[in-house]
mmCIF file of C-alpha atoms and ligand atoms in Angstrom:
data_model
loop_
_atom_site.group_PDB
_atom_site.id
_atom_site.type_symbol
_atom_site.label_atom_id
_atom_site.label_comp_id
_atom_site.label_asym_id
_atom_site.label_seq_id
_atom_site.Cartn_x
_atom_site.Cartn_y
_atom_site.Cartn_z
ATOM 1 C CA MET A 1165 267.035 45.571 -31.642
ATOM 2 C CA LEU A 1166 265.129 48.348 -29.923
ATOM 3 C CA LYS A 1167 266.761 49.234 -26.578
ATOM 4 C CA THR A 1168 264.194 49.690 -23.846
ATOM 5 C CA ILE A 1169 264.448 52.996 -22.015
ATOM 6 C CA ASP A 1170 262.642 52.484 -18.738
ATOM 7 C CA LEU A 1171 261.460 55.759 -17.222
ATOM 8 C CA ARG A 1172 258.554 54.319 -15.210
ATOM 9 C CA SER A 1173 260.250 54.749 -11.857
ATOM 10 C CA ASP A 1174 263.591 54.995 -10.084
ATOM 11 C CA THR A 1175 262.667 51.645 -8.510
ATOM 12 C CA VAL A 1176 263.618 49.797 -11.716
ATOM 13 C CA THR A 1177 267.401 50.066 -11.282
ATOM 14 C CA LYS A 1178 269.360 46.828 -11.131
ATOM 15 C CA PRO A 1179 272.067 46.376 -8.459
ATOM 16 C CA SER A 1180 275.544 47.429 -9.612
ATOM 17 C CA GLN A 1181 278.505 45.050 -9.702
ATOM 18 C CA LEU A 1182 279.798 46.673 -6.509
ATOM 19 C CA MET A 1183 276.491 45.993 -4.789
ATOM 20 C CA ARG A 1184 276.369 42.402 -5.983
ATOM 21 C CA GLU A 1185 279.868 41.800 -4.637
ATOM 22 C CA ALA A 1186 278.984 43.413 -1.311
ATOM 23 C CA MET A 1187 275.904 41.193 -1.117
ATOM 24 C CA MET A 1188 277.894 38.078 -1.898
ATOM 25 C CA ASN A 1189 280.501 38.842 0.741
ATOM 26 C CA ALA A 1190 278.117 40.089 3.444
ATOM 27 C CA GLU A 1191 278.567 38.789 6.955
ATOM 28 C CA VAL A 1192 275.158 37.624 8.139
ATOM 29 C CA GLY A 1193 273.286 36.316 11.184
ATOM 30 C CA ASP A 1194 269.686 35.985 12.303
ATOM 31 C CA ASP A 1195 268.337 39.522 12.415
ATOM 32 C CA VAL A 1196 265.236 38.519 14.391
ATOM 33 C CA TYR A 1197 267.703 37.709 17.217
ATOM 34 C CA GLY A 1198 269.458 41.033 16.448
ATOM 35 C CA GLU A 1199 272.502 39.045 15.327
ATOM 36 C CA ASP A 1200 273.039 40.207 11.751
ATOM 37 C CA PRO A 1201 276.122 42.448 11.854
ATOM 38 C CA THR A 1202 275.473 43.927 8.407
ATOM 39 C CA VAL A 1203 271.883 44.875 9.244
ATOM 40 C CA ASN A 1204 273.059 46.317 12.562
ATOM 41 C CA LEU A 1205 275.692 48.401 10.784
ATOM 42 C CA LEU A 1206 273.194 49.666 8.203
ATOM 43 C CA GLU A 1207 270.698 50.631 10.910
ATOM 44 C CA GLU A 1208 273.388 52.418 12.911
ATOM 45 C CA ARG A 1209 274.679 54.326 9.897
ATOM 46 C CA ALA A 1210 271.220 55.193 8.619
ATOM 47 C CA ALA A 1211 270.151 56.547 12.023
ATOM 48 C CA LYS A 1212 273.218 58.781 12.086
ATOM 49 C CA ILE A 1213 272.614 60.108 8.568
ATOM 50 C CA VAL A 1214 269.129 61.333 9.434
ATOM 51 C CA ASP A 1215 270.164 62.259 12.986
ATOM 52 C CA LYS A 1216 267.758 59.985 14.864
ATOM 53 C CA GLU A 1217 268.488 57.738 17.853
ATOM 54 C CA ALA A 1218 267.731 54.458 16.130
ATOM 55 C CA ALA A 1219 266.714 52.917 12.816
ATOM 56 C CA LEU A 1220 265.004 49.810 11.501
ATOM 57 C CA PHE A 1221 265.659 48.059 8.180
ATOM 58 C CA VAL A 1222 262.364 47.255 6.457
ATOM 59 C CA PRO A 1223 261.622 45.494 3.154
ATOM 60 C CA THR A 1224 259.731 48.393 1.540
ATOM 61 C CA GLY A 1225 258.910 52.058 1.861
ATOM 62 C CA SER A 1226 255.258 51.172 2.254
ATOM 63 C CA MET A 1227 256.028 48.971 5.246
ATOM 64 C CA GLY A 1228 258.152 51.769 6.739
ATOM 65 C CA ASN A 1229 255.301 54.269 6.429
ATOM 66 C CA GLN A 1230 252.720 51.813 7.729
ATOM 67 C CA LEU A 1231 254.843 50.833 10.725
ATOM 68 C CA ALA A 1232 255.217 54.533 11.512
ATOM 69 C CA ILE A 1233 251.444 55.041 11.400
ATOM 70 C CA MET A 1234 250.848 51.886 13.450
ATOM 71 C CA THR A 1235 253.448 52.853 16.043
ATOM 72 C CA HIS A 1236 252.460 56.523 16.408
ATOM 73 C CA CYS A 1237 248.696 55.926 16.489
ATOM 74 C CA GLU A 1238 246.076 54.036 18.463
ATOM 75 C CA ARG A 1239 243.160 52.568 16.513
ATOM 76 C CA GLY A 1240 240.333 54.955 15.687
ATOM 77 C CA VAL A 1241 242.363 58.147 15.333
ATOM 78 C CA GLU A 1242 243.181 60.340 12.341
ATOM 79 C CA ALA A 1243 246.416 61.033 10.538
ATOM 80 C CA ILE A 1244 246.601 64.164 8.398
ATOM 81 C CA CYS A 1245 248.442 64.004 5.080
ATOM 82 C CA ASP A 1246 248.676 65.975 1.853
ATOM 83 C CA SER A 1247 245.855 65.104 -0.549
ATOM 84 C CA LEU A 1248 248.544 63.947 -3.005
ATOM 85 C CA ALA A 1249 250.390 61.785 -0.455
ATOM 86 C CA HIS A 1250 251.701 58.315 -1.254
ATOM 87 C CA VAL A 1251 250.202 56.944 1.980
ATOM 88 C CA TYR A 1252 246.801 58.130 0.746
ATOM 89 C CA HIS A 1253 246.953 57.116 -2.930
ATOM 90 C CA TYR A 1254 249.315 54.205 -3.294
ATOM 91 C CA GLU A 1255 249.333 52.122 -0.119
ATOM 92 C CA MET A 1256 246.136 50.140 -0.616
ATOM 93 C CA ALA A 1257 244.313 51.790 2.311
ATOM 94 C CA ALA A 1258 246.793 49.982 4.568
ATOM 95 C CA ALA A 1259 246.454 52.554 7.364
ATOM 96 C CA ALA A 1260 242.785 51.573 7.665
ATOM 97 C CA MET A 1261 243.466 47.895 7.048
ATOM 98 C CA PHE A 1262 246.252 47.320 9.554
ATOM 99 C CA SER A 1263 246.151 50.208 12.032
ATOM 100 C CA GLY A 1264 242.488 51.246 12.130
ATOM 101 C CA VAL A 1265 243.640 54.766 11.270
ATOM 102 C CA GLN A 1266 241.637 57.176 9.117
ATOM 103 C CA LEU A 1267 243.678 59.361 6.799
ATOM 104 C CA HIS A 1268 242.569 62.977 6.576
ATOM 105 C CA PRO A 1269 243.833 64.504 3.319
ATOM 106 C CA VAL A 1270 244.555 68.242 3.213
ATOM 107 C CA ASP A 1271 245.002 70.146 -0.062
ATOM 108 C CA ASN A 1272 248.310 71.956 -0.435
ATOM 109 C CA LEU A 1273 249.615 70.855 2.952
ATOM 110 C CA HIS A 1274 253.024 71.010 1.317
ATOM 111 C CA ASN A 1275 253.012 74.663 0.439
ATOM 112 C CA ASP A 1276 252.247 77.930 2.129
ATOM 113 C CA LEU A 1277 248.688 77.887 0.808
ATOM 114 C CA GLY A 1278 247.696 74.801 2.797
ATOM 115 C CA LEU A 1279 249.909 75.508 5.758
ATOM 116 C CA GLY A 1280 247.847 78.560 6.642
ATOM 117 C CA ASN A 1281 244.754 76.353 7.106
ATOM 118 C CA LEU A 1282 246.395 73.354 8.704
ATOM 119 C CA LYS A 1283 245.161 74.140 12.206
ATOM 120 C CA ASP A 1284 241.552 74.106 10.960
ATOM 121 C CA HIS A 1285 241.966 70.411 10.172
ATOM 122 C CA PHE A 1286 242.865 69.455 13.740
ATOM 123 C CA ARG A 1287 239.739 67.921 15.253
ATOM 124 C CA ASP A 1288 238.008 69.356 18.277
ATOM 125 C CA PRO A 1289 238.455 66.697 20.991
ATOM 126 C CA GLN A 1290 235.280 67.845 22.773
ATOM 127 C CA SER A 1291 232.986 66.520 20.029
ATOM 128 C CA PHE A 1292 232.205 63.251 18.239
ATOM 129 C CA PHE A 1293 235.081 63.830 15.819
ATOM 130 C CA PRO A 1294 237.899 61.315 15.650
ATOM 131 C CA ARG A 1295 241.009 62.466 17.502
ATOM 132 C CA THR A 1296 243.845 63.892 15.390
ATOM 133 C CA ARG A 1297 247.063 62.100 16.301
ATOM 134 C CA LEU A 1298 249.637 62.335 13.484
ATOM 135 C CA ILE A 1299 250.726 64.454 10.521
ATOM 136 C CA CYS A 1300 252.423 62.665 7.621
ATOM 137 C CA LEU A 1301 254.636 64.778 5.382
ATOM 138 C CA GLU A 1302 256.198 63.615 2.129
ATOM 139 C CA ASN A 1303 259.396 65.124 0.765
ATOM 140 C CA THR A 1304 259.764 64.995 -2.193
ATOM 141 C CA LEU A 1305 256.057 64.820 -3.024
ATOM 142 C CA ASN A 1306 255.759 62.082 -5.630
ATOM 143 C CA ARG A 1307 252.309 62.786 -7.084
ATOM 144 C CA ASP A 1308 253.141 66.485 -7.400
ATOM 145 C CA GLY A 1309 256.079 65.603 -9.671
ATOM 146 C CA GLY A 1310 258.786 65.165 -7.045
ATOM 147 C CA THR A 1311 258.531 68.701 -5.679
ATOM 148 C CA VAL A 1312 260.318 69.636 -2.476
ATOM 149 C CA MET A 1313 259.051 70.973 0.818
ATOM 150 C CA ARG A 1314 261.372 73.657 2.191
ATOM 151 C CA PRO A 1315 262.773 73.317 5.743
ATOM 152 C CA GLU A 1316 260.879 76.456 6.841
ATOM 153 C CA GLN A 1317 257.592 74.855 5.770
ATOM 154 C CA MET A 1318 258.447 71.640 7.573
ATOM 155 C CA ALA A 1319 259.450 73.609 10.648
ATOM 156 C CA ALA A 1320 256.108 75.443 10.649
ATOM 157 C CA VAL A 1321 254.213 72.120 10.566
ATOM 158 C CA TYR A 1322 256.417 70.646 13.275
ATOM 159 C CA ARG A 1323 255.971 73.646 15.602
ATOM 160 C CA LEU A 1324 252.210 73.461 15.208
ATOM 161 C CA ALA A 1325 252.213 69.691 15.774
ATOM 162 C CA GLN A 1326 254.213 70.105 18.967
ATOM 163 C CA GLU A 1327 251.895 72.832 20.178
ATOM 164 C CA TYR A 1328 248.902 70.482 19.757
ATOM 165 C CA GLY A 1329 250.624 67.316 21.017
ATOM 166 C CA LEU A 1330 250.696 65.609 17.582
ATOM 167 C CA SER A 1331 253.516 63.549 16.083
ATOM 168 C CA VAL A 1332 255.019 64.103 12.642
ATOM 169 C CA HIS A 1333 256.131 61.315 10.324
ATOM 170 C CA LEU A 1334 258.139 62.100 7.213
ATOM 171 C CA ASP A 1335 257.794 59.904 4.141
ATOM 172 C CA GLY A 1336 261.260 60.717 2.873
ATOM 173 C CA ALA A 1337 261.347 58.023 0.202
ATOM 174 C CA ARG A 1338 263.360 60.564 -1.845
ATOM 175 C CA ILE A 1339 264.640 62.809 0.954
ATOM 176 C CA PHE A 1340 268.169 62.903 -0.503
ATOM 177 C CA ASN A 1341 266.735 64.284 -3.758
ATOM 178 C CA ALA A 1342 265.016 67.002 -1.722
ATOM 179 C CA ALA A 1343 268.204 67.886 0.182
ATOM 180 C CA LEU A 1344 270.153 68.030 -3.066
ATOM 181 C CA TYR A 1345 267.672 70.410 -4.681
ATOM 182 C CA LEU A 1346 267.563 72.592 -1.568
ATOM 183 C CA GLN A 1347 271.354 72.452 -1.192
ATOM 184 C CA CYS A 1348 270.945 71.592 2.468
ATOM 185 C CA ASP A 1349 271.909 68.716 4.687
ATOM 186 C CA VAL A 1350 269.354 65.947 4.931
ATOM 187 C CA THR A 1351 269.239 66.573 8.702
ATOM 188 C CA ASP A 1352 267.958 70.119 8.032
ATOM 189 C CA LEU A 1353 264.792 68.342 6.846
ATOM 190 C CA THR A 1354 264.611 65.304 9.115
ATOM 191 C CA ALA A 1355 264.955 67.581 12.170
ATOM 192 C CA TYR A 1356 261.292 68.520 11.689
ATOM 193 C CA ALA A 1357 259.849 65.025 11.991
ATOM 194 C CA ASP A 1358 259.646 62.572 14.882
ATOM 195 C CA SER A 1359 260.088 59.634 12.522
ATOM 196 C CA VAL A 1360 261.402 59.364 9.002
ATOM 197 C CA MET A 1361 261.245 56.690 6.344
ATOM 198 C CA PHE A 1362 263.638 56.760 3.414
ATOM 199 C CA CYS A 1363 264.133 54.325 0.540
ATOM 200 C CA LEU A 1364 267.367 52.618 -0.425
ATOM 201 C CA SER A 1365 265.694 51.034 -3.440
ATOM 202 C CA LYS A 1366 264.839 54.181 -5.390
ATOM 203 C CA GLY A 1367 267.422 56.701 -6.665
ATOM 204 C CA LEU A 1368 270.118 55.141 -4.488
ATOM 205 C CA GLY A 1369 269.922 51.926 -6.480
ATOM 206 C CA ALA A 1370 269.517 49.109 -3.929
ATOM 207 C CA PRO A 1371 267.406 46.164 -5.083
ATOM 208 C CA VAL A 1372 265.333 46.092 -1.878
ATOM 209 C CA GLY A 1373 264.933 47.972 1.351
ATOM 210 C CA SER A 1374 264.002 51.098 3.234
ATOM 211 C CA ILE A 1375 264.789 52.590 6.623
ATOM 212 C CA LEU A 1376 262.490 53.769 9.391
ATOM 213 C CA ALA A 1377 264.282 56.000 11.898
ATOM 214 C CA GLY A 1378 263.206 57.744 15.093
ATOM 215 C CA PRO A 1379 263.550 57.745 18.888
ATOM 216 C CA LYS A 1380 264.881 54.544 20.504
ATOM 217 C CA ASP A 1381 261.644 53.486 22.188
ATOM 218 C CA PHE A 1382 259.620 54.252 19.046
ATOM 219 C CA ILE A 1383 261.917 52.065 16.932
ATOM 220 C CA ALA A 1384 261.808 49.294 19.556
ATOM 221 C CA GLN A 1385 258.002 49.256 19.246
ATOM 222 C CA ALA A 1386 258.174 49.516 15.440
ATOM 223 C CA ARG A 1387 260.469 46.466 15.509
ATOM 224 C CA ARG A 1388 257.786 44.521 17.372
ATOM 225 C CA ASN A 1389 255.167 45.739 14.893
ATOM 226 C CA ARG A 1390 257.394 44.748 11.966
ATOM 227 C CA LYS A 1391 257.536 41.219 13.366
ATOM 228 C CA ALA A 1392 253.754 41.200 13.764
ATOM 229 C CA MET A 1393 253.403 42.231 10.125
ATOM 230 C CA GLY A 1394 255.591 39.339 9.013
ATOM 231 C CA GLY A 1395 258.545 41.588 8.259
ATOM 232 C CA GLY A 1396 261.066 39.992 10.625
ATOM 233 C CA MET A 1397 263.756 38.923 8.169
ATOM 234 C CA ARG A 1398 266.485 36.455 9.038
ATOM 235 C CA GLN A 1399 269.868 36.654 7.234
ATOM 236 C CA ALA A 1400 268.868 40.030 5.840
ATOM 237 C CA GLY A 1401 272.489 41.183 5.816
ATOM 238 C CA ILE A 1402 272.578 40.033 2.189
ATOM 239 C CA LEU A 1403 270.127 42.868 1.443
ATOM 240 C CA ALA A 1404 271.515 45.331 3.964
ATOM 241 C CA ALA A 1405 274.927 45.032 2.284
ATOM 242 C CA ALA A 1406 273.401 46.496 -0.875
ATOM 243 C CA GLY A 1407 271.810 49.180 1.293
ATOM 244 C CA LEU A 1408 275.198 50.168 2.706
ATOM 245 C CA VAL A 1409 276.544 50.627 -0.833
ATOM 246 C CA ALA A 1410 273.392 52.590 -1.726
ATOM 247 C CA LEU A 1411 274.083 55.047 1.106
ATOM 248 C CA ASN A 1412 277.241 56.059 -0.768
ATOM 249 C CA ASN A 1413 275.236 56.909 -3.885
ATOM 250 C CA THR A 1414 273.580 60.118 -2.687
ATOM 251 C CA ALA A 1415 276.005 62.337 -4.626
ATOM 252 C CA LEU A 1416 275.035 60.576 -7.874
ATOM 253 C CA LEU A 1417 271.474 61.902 -7.650
ATOM 254 C CA ILE A 1418 272.690 65.147 -9.184
ATOM 255 C CA HIS A 1419 272.875 63.384 -12.551
ATOM 256 C CA ASP A 1420 269.268 62.207 -12.245
ATOM 257 C CA HIS A 1421 268.195 65.809 -11.676
ATOM 258 C CA GLU A 1422 270.185 66.976 -14.709
ATOM 259 C CA LYS A 1423 268.608 64.276 -16.867
ATOM 260 C CA ALA A 1424 265.116 65.252 -15.688
ATOM 261 C CA ARG A 1425 265.764 68.942 -16.405
ATOM 262 C CA HIS A 1426 267.054 68.119 -19.880
ATOM 263 C CA LEU A 1427 264.084 65.880 -20.643
ATOM 264 C CA ALA A 1428 261.654 68.542 -19.419
ATOM 265 C CA ALA A 1429 263.316 71.355 -21.365
ATOM 266 C CA GLU A 1430 263.181 69.326 -24.589
ATOM 267 C CA LEU A 1431 259.606 68.122 -24.132
ATOM 268 C CA SER A 1432 258.331 71.567 -23.160
ATOM 269 C CA THR A 1433 258.913 72.683 -26.766
ATOM 270 C CA VAL A 1434 256.790 69.871 -28.218
ATOM 271 C CA PRO A 1435 253.318 70.992 -29.394
ATOM 272 C CA GLY A 1436 250.674 68.815 -27.743
ATOM 273 C CA LEU A 1437 252.604 68.348 -24.492
ATOM 274 C CA LYS A 1438 252.512 70.647 -21.471
ATOM 275 C CA ILE A 1439 255.000 70.786 -18.611
ATOM 276 C CA ASP A 1440 255.190 73.036 -15.569
ATOM 277 C CA LEU A 1441 258.952 73.546 -15.559
ATOM 278 C CA GLY A 1442 258.848 75.085 -12.088
ATOM 279 C CA LYS A 1443 257.848 71.676 -10.749
ATOM 280 C CA VAL A 1444 260.776 69.876 -12.326
ATOM 281 C CA GLN A 1445 262.907 70.072 -9.212
ATOM 282 C CA THR A 1446 264.261 66.570 -8.726
ATOM 283 C CA ASN A 1447 264.158 63.358 -10.781
ATOM 284 C CA MET A 1448 260.588 63.452 -12.123
ATOM 285 C CA VAL A 1449 258.825 65.092 -15.023
ATOM 286 C CA MET A 1450 255.046 65.273 -15.170
ATOM 287 C CA VAL A 1451 253.758 65.759 -18.705
ATOM 288 C CA GLU A 1452 250.193 66.762 -19.591
ATOM 289 C CA THR A 1453 248.952 65.341 -22.886
ATOM 290 C CA GLU A 1454 246.625 67.516 -24.979
ATOM 291 C CA ASN A 1455 245.668 65.372 -27.971
ATOM 292 C CA MET A 1456 245.491 61.928 -26.428
ATOM 293 C CA THR A 1457 244.920 60.308 -23.063
ATOM 294 C CA ALA A 1458 247.839 59.435 -20.834
ATOM 295 C CA GLN A 1459 247.093 55.752 -21.357
ATOM 296 C CA GLU A 1460 247.217 56.110 -25.140
ATOM 297 C CA PHE A 1461 250.518 58.002 -24.906
ATOM 298 C CA VAL A 1462 251.987 55.347 -22.594
ATOM 299 C CA GLU A 1463 250.984 52.574 -25.005
ATOM 300 C CA LYS A 1464 252.387 54.351 -28.067
ATOM 301 C CA LEU A 1465 255.684 55.033 -26.306
ATOM 302 C CA SER A 1466 255.882 51.497 -25.003
ATOM 303 C CA ALA A 1467 255.566 50.159 -28.572
ATOM 304 C CA GLN A 1468 258.693 52.225 -29.363
ATOM 305 C CA GLY A 1469 260.609 50.963 -26.322
ATOM 306 C CA VAL A 1470 260.100 53.951 -24.007
ATOM 307 C CA LEU A 1471 258.397 52.904 -20.775
ATOM 308 C CA VAL A 1472 256.591 55.515 -18.682
ATOM 309 C CA GLY A 1473 253.620 55.513 -16.305
ATOM 310 C CA THR A 1474 250.352 57.388 -15.983
ATOM 311 C CA ALA A 1475 249.734 59.716 -13.050
ATOM 312 C CA GLY A 1476 246.269 60.913 -14.096
ATOM 313 C CA LYS A 1477 243.916 60.758 -17.085
ATOM 314 C CA PHE A 1478 246.039 63.239 -19.042
ATOM 315 C CA THR A 1479 249.230 63.086 -16.990
ATOM 316 C CA VAL A 1480 252.266 60.942 -17.681
ATOM 317 C CA ARG A 1481 255.169 60.549 -15.251
ATOM 318 C CA PHE A 1482 258.788 60.213 -16.353
ATOM 319 C CA VAL A 1483 261.386 59.305 -13.709
ATOM 320 C CA THR A 1484 265.153 59.446 -14.234
ATOM 321 C CA HIS A 1485 267.554 57.135 -12.414
ATOM 322 C CA LEU A 1486 270.984 55.486 -12.328
ATOM 323 C CA ASP A 1487 270.267 53.073 -15.188
ATOM 324 C CA VAL A 1488 269.371 55.652 -17.868
ATOM 325 C CA SER A 1489 272.104 57.773 -19.425
ATOM 326 C CA MET A 1490 271.816 61.249 -20.904
ATOM 327 C CA GLU A 1491 272.072 59.549 -24.299
ATOM 328 C CA ASP A 1492 269.059 57.354 -23.440
ATOM 329 C CA ILE A 1493 267.167 60.503 -22.491
ATOM 330 C CA GLN A 1494 268.025 62.137 -25.809
ATOM 331 C CA ASN A 1495 266.902 59.013 -27.676
ATOM 332 C CA ALA A 1496 263.674 58.977 -25.686
ATOM 333 C CA VAL A 1497 263.099 62.636 -26.605
ATOM 334 C CA GLU A 1498 263.408 61.842 -30.332
ATOM 335 C CA ILE A 1499 260.967 58.929 -30.015
ATOM 336 C CA ILE A 1500 258.477 61.032 -28.051
ATOM 337 C CA LYS A 1501 258.651 63.819 -30.636
ATOM 338 C CA GLU A 1502 257.876 61.338 -33.413
ATOM 339 C CA VAL A 1503 254.969 59.768 -31.515
ATOM 340 C CA VAL A 1504 253.419 63.167 -30.733
ATOM 341 C CA ALA A 1505 254.000 64.552 -34.247
ATOM 342 C CA TYR A 1506 252.286 61.488 -35.749
ATOM 343 C CA LYS A 1507 249.282 62.009 -33.459
ATOM 344 C CA ASN A 1508 249.134 65.763 -34.204
ATOM 345 C CA ALA A 1509 249.288 65.213 -37.981
HETATM 346 N N1 LIG B 727 256.531 54.871 -5.060
HETATM 347 C C1 LIG B 727 256.403 54.120 -6.293
HETATM 348 C C2 LIG B 727 254.935 53.810 -6.567
HETATM 349 O O1 LIG B 727 254.354 53.226 -5.455
HETATM 350 C C3 LIG B 727 254.124 55.000 -6.951
HETATM 351 C C4 LIG B 727 257.026 54.926 -7.412
HETATM 352 O O2 LIG B 727 257.274 54.315 -8.478
HETATM 353 O O3 LIG B 727 257.259 56.125 -7.251
HETATM 354 N N2 LIG B 727 256.676 56.789 -0.480
HETATM 355 C C5 LIG B 727 256.849 57.365 -1.670
HETATM 356 C C6 LIG B 727 256.885 58.841 -1.757
HETATM 357 C C7 LIG B 727 256.999 56.585 -2.816
HETATM 358 O O4 LIG B 727 257.149 57.176 -3.987
HETATM 359 C C8 LIG B 727 256.969 55.177 -2.693
HETATM 360 C C9 LIG B 727 257.067 54.287 -3.912
HETATM 361 C C10 LIG B 727 256.793 54.616 -1.422
HETATM 362 C C11 LIG B 727 256.627 55.459 -0.331
HETATM 363 C C12 LIG B 727 256.698 53.127 -1.203
HETATM 364 O O5 LIG B 727 257.876 52.466 -1.431
HETATM 365 P P1 LIG B 727 257.865 50.892 -1.787
HETATM 366 O O6 LIG B 727 257.547 50.804 -3.253
HETATM 367 O O7 LIG B 727 259.235 50.457 -1.446
HETATM 368 O O8 LIG B 727 256.822 50.262 -0.952
#
């Protein structure tokens, strides 16, 4: 039987045996009363890892980002983000829906090109413009193919934000991938944001869960907002236990990066496919299709057991993770070559 090779996202991993055992044995309590020892331990450890005063366990990365926006901003203000940002493209306009916040996308915010113009996007408070209140960064930048933002770039944004009295939130869903690529400590990146969200349920392999970290009073308010959003979980230690195991998986991400590099190198030689190898920095590969649409390519691969996702009309996204081996990647490469050769013939 055809073995499915699922490269749609690093969210598809299934919890390891170790995680399942940790979940089964977790000590739990009612977290809404602050009485779940496993959640408390996860929040304490997570805060330390990103060097923030406090942390909050949330069900999803989206909720973490949205709580950050809700907690940093009053209604009717603007939050600046990269025009490729997850908060802008993939969170169902939640900032508008739940926080009354308008997102203000800026091209190339993540590289030196956009950084030079960032100040021009801050609104003049003397006019009828909405007030600028927050800058959301994303590292790695998903829609750009998992590219990293260097600490110097983050520092430049942070300095400017401080100068203008703005807050900075970091969507660090894959911040450990960024730190690994940059060969720096994760705190060298999180230092340049007031709040940070990171995901346990992506490359780190937990079934559920993300962390929002920041100053104590900010997290206290975010905790109230989480409850208002229906995210106050009870015996959530069952899930936090998997999160604690996931925190030990950061060193494994190196294999995901190797697999992505291998996949990209192989596919870059295939006529009909185009890859910017310079952007293959972490666990994603963006492939441009020349002779068919992304949707057609996805369907043809899916029929052969290789699952991938579209990221544009002619762009397909491949994501490596814990549950695909180098052998799976090699098998996927052979299948892709056949599918493309058939189409080119
Ligand atoms: N990203 C998912 C999809 O939503 C696109 C994926 O498969 O990559 N920030 C970033 C940078 C993300 O990539 C994601 C998930 C989130 C936030 C949201 O996390 P969840 O899915 O837990 O809400």
